[in-house]
Tab-separated table of C-alpha atoms in Angstrom:
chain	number	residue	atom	x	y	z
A	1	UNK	CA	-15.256	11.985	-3.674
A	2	UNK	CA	-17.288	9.269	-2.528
A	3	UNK	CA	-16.160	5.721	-1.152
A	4	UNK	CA	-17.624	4.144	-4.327
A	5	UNK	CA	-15.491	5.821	-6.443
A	6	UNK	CA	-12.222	5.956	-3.931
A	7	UNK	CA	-12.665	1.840	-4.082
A	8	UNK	CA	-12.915	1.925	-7.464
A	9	UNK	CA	-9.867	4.144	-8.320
A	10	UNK	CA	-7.338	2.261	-5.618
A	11	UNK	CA	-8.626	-0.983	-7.245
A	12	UNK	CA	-7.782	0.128	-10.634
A	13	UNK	CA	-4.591	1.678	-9.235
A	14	UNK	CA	-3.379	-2.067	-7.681
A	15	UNK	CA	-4.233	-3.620	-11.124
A	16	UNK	CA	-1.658	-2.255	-12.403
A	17	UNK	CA	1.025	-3.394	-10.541
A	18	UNK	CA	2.362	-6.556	-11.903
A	19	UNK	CA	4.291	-7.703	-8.456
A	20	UNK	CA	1.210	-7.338	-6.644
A	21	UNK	CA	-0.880	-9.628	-9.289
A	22	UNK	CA	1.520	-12.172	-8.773
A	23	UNK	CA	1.502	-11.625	-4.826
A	24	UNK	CA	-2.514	-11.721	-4.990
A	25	UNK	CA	-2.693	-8.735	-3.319
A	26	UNK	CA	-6.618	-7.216	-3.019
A	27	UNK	CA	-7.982	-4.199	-2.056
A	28	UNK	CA	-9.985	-4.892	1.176
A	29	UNK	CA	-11.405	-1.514	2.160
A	30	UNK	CA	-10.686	2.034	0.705
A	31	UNK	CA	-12.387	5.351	1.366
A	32	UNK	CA	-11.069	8.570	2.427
A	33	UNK	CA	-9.809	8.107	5.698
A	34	UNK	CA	-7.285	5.213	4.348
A	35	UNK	CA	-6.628	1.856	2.548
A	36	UNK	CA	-6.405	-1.689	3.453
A	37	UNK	CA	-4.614	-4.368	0.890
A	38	UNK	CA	-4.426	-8.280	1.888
A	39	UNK	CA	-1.540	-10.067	0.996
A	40	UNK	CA	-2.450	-13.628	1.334
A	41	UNK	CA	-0.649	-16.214	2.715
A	42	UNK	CA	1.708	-18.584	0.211
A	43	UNK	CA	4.999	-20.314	-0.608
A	44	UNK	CA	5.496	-17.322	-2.921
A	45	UNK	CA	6.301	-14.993	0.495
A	46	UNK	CA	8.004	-17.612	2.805
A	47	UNK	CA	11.549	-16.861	3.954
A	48	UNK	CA	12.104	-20.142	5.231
A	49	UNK	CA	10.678	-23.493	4.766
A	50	UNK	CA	10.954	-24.635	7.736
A	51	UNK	CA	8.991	-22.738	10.154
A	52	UNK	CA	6.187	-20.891	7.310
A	53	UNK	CA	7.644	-17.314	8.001
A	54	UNK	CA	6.849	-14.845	5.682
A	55	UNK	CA	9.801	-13.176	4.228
A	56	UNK	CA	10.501	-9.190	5.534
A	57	UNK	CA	10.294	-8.477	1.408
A	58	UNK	CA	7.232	-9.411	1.044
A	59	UNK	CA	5.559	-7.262	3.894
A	60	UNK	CA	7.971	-4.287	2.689
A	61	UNK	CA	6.378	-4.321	-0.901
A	62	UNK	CA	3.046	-4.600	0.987
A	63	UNK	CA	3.552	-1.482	3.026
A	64	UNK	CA	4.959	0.304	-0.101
A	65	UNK	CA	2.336	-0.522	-1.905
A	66	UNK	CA	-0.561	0.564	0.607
A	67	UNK	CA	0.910	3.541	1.049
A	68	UNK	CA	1.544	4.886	-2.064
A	69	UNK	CA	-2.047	3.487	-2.856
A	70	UNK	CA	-3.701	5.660	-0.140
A	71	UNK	CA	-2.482	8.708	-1.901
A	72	UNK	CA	-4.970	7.791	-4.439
A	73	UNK	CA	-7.988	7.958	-1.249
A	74	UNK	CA	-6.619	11.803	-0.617
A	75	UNK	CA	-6.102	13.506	-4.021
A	76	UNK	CA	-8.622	14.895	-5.722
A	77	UNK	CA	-7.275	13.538	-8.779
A	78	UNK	CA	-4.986	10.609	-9.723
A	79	UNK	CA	-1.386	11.238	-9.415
A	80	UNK	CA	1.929	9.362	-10.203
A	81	UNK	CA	3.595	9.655	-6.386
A	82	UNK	CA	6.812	7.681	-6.431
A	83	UNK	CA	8.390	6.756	-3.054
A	84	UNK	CA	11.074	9.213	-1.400
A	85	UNK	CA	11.059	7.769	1.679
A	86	UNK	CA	10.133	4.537	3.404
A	87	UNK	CA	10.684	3.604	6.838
A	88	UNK	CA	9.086	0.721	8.460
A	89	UNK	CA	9.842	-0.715	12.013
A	90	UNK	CA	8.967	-4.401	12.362
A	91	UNK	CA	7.644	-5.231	16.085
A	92	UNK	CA	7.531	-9.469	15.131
A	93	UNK	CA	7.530	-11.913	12.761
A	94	UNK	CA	4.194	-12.622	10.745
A	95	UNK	CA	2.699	-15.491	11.754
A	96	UNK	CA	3.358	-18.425	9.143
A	97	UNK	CA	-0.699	-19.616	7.515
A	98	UNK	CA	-2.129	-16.095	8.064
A	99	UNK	CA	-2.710	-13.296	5.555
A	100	UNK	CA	-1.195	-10.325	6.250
A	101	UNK	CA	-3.036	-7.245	5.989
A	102	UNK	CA	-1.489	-2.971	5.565
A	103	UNK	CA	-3.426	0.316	6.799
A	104	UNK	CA	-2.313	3.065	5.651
A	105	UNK	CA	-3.520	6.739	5.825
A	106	UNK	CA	-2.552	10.233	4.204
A	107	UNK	CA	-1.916	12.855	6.730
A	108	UNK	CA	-0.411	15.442	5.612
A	109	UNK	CA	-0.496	17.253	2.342
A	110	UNK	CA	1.945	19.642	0.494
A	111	UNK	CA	1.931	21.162	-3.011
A	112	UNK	CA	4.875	18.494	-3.826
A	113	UNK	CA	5.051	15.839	-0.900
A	114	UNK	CA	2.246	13.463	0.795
A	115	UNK	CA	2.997	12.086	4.016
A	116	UNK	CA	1.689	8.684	4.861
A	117	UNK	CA	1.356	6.517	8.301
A	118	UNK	CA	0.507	2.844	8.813
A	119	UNK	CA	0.400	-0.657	9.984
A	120	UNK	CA	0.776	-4.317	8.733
A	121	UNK	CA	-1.141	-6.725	10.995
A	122	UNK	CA	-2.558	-10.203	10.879
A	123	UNK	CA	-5.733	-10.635	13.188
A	124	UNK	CA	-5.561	-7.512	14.976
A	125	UNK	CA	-4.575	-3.858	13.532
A	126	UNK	CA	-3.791	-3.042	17.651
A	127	UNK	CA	-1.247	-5.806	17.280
A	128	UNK	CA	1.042	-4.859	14.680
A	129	UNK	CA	3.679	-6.899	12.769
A	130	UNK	CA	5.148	-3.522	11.411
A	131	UNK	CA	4.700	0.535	11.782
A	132	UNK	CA	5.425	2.321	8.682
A	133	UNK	CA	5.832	6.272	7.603
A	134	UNK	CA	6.268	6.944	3.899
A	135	UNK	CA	6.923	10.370	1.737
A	136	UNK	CA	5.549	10.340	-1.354
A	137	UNK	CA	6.470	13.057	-4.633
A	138	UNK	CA	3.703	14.574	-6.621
A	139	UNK	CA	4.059	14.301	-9.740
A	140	UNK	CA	0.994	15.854	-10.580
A	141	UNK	CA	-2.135	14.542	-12.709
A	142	UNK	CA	-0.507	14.889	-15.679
A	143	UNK	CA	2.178	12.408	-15.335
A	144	UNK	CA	0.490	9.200	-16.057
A	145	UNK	CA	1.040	9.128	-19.937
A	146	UNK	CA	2.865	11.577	-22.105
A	147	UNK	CA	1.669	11.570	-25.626
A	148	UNK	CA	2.768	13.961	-28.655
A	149	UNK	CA	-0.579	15.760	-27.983
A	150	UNK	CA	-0.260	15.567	-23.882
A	151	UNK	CA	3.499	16.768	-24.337
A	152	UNK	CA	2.831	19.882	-25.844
């Protein structure tokens, strides 16, 4: 599948989410070896007023997002992959007036499970905010919309 069409699938994918419109999250890159979103910065995500941080939510919805997204940049065709399993170990606090950006990659693939690994950063991916690993269910292609005629 080519990066054209990867971009164009993981974009389609995010527009779909209504919690990430309202978050203004974008795709920044997408091709086969991963995705990148940006959440940008904004009083929407702050935890507390006072010093600009961005709430822990907001950067766990991010890294949910991106990876369940990057299953899109591995499967030959789109599936619904709900989340099984999440875990995300936060190394510091984002840094208040910066976008925060997630990596995430596919790498490993089973019949029923897709295993994910990733980061969220600000200005540098090799200084992480956050490490993440995710599990992820195949659903399979057929998932997306049952219909009378798709049912049968």
């Amino acid at each position: 599948m080519s990066d054209s069409l990867i971009l164009e699938r993981t974009q389609r994918f995010l527009s779909l989410l209504r919690h990430c419109q309202v978050l203004g999250m974008r795709v920044e890159q997408a091709n086969a070896k991963g995705l990148t979103l940006r959440l940008p910065y904004s009083e929407k995500i702050v935890s507390n007023p006072e010093t600009g941080r961005i709430h822990g939510g907001a950067i766990t919805t991010l890294m949910d997002t991106t990876c369940g997204i990057s299953t899109a940049c591995a499967l030959p065709e789109l599936e619904i992959c709900p989340t099984l399993d999440l875990r995300i170990d936060y190394m510091h606090p984002a840094e208040p007036n910066h976008d925060v950006f997630g990596f995430a990659e596919c790498y490993r693939m089973t019949p029923t499970v897709i295993f994910t690994r990733g980061v969220a950063y600000q200005r540098d991916i090799n200084e992480p905010i956050a490490h993440v690993v995710g599990a992820f269910m195949r659903m399979g292609k057929n998932s997306f919309v049952k219909t009378p005629e798709t049912a049968k």
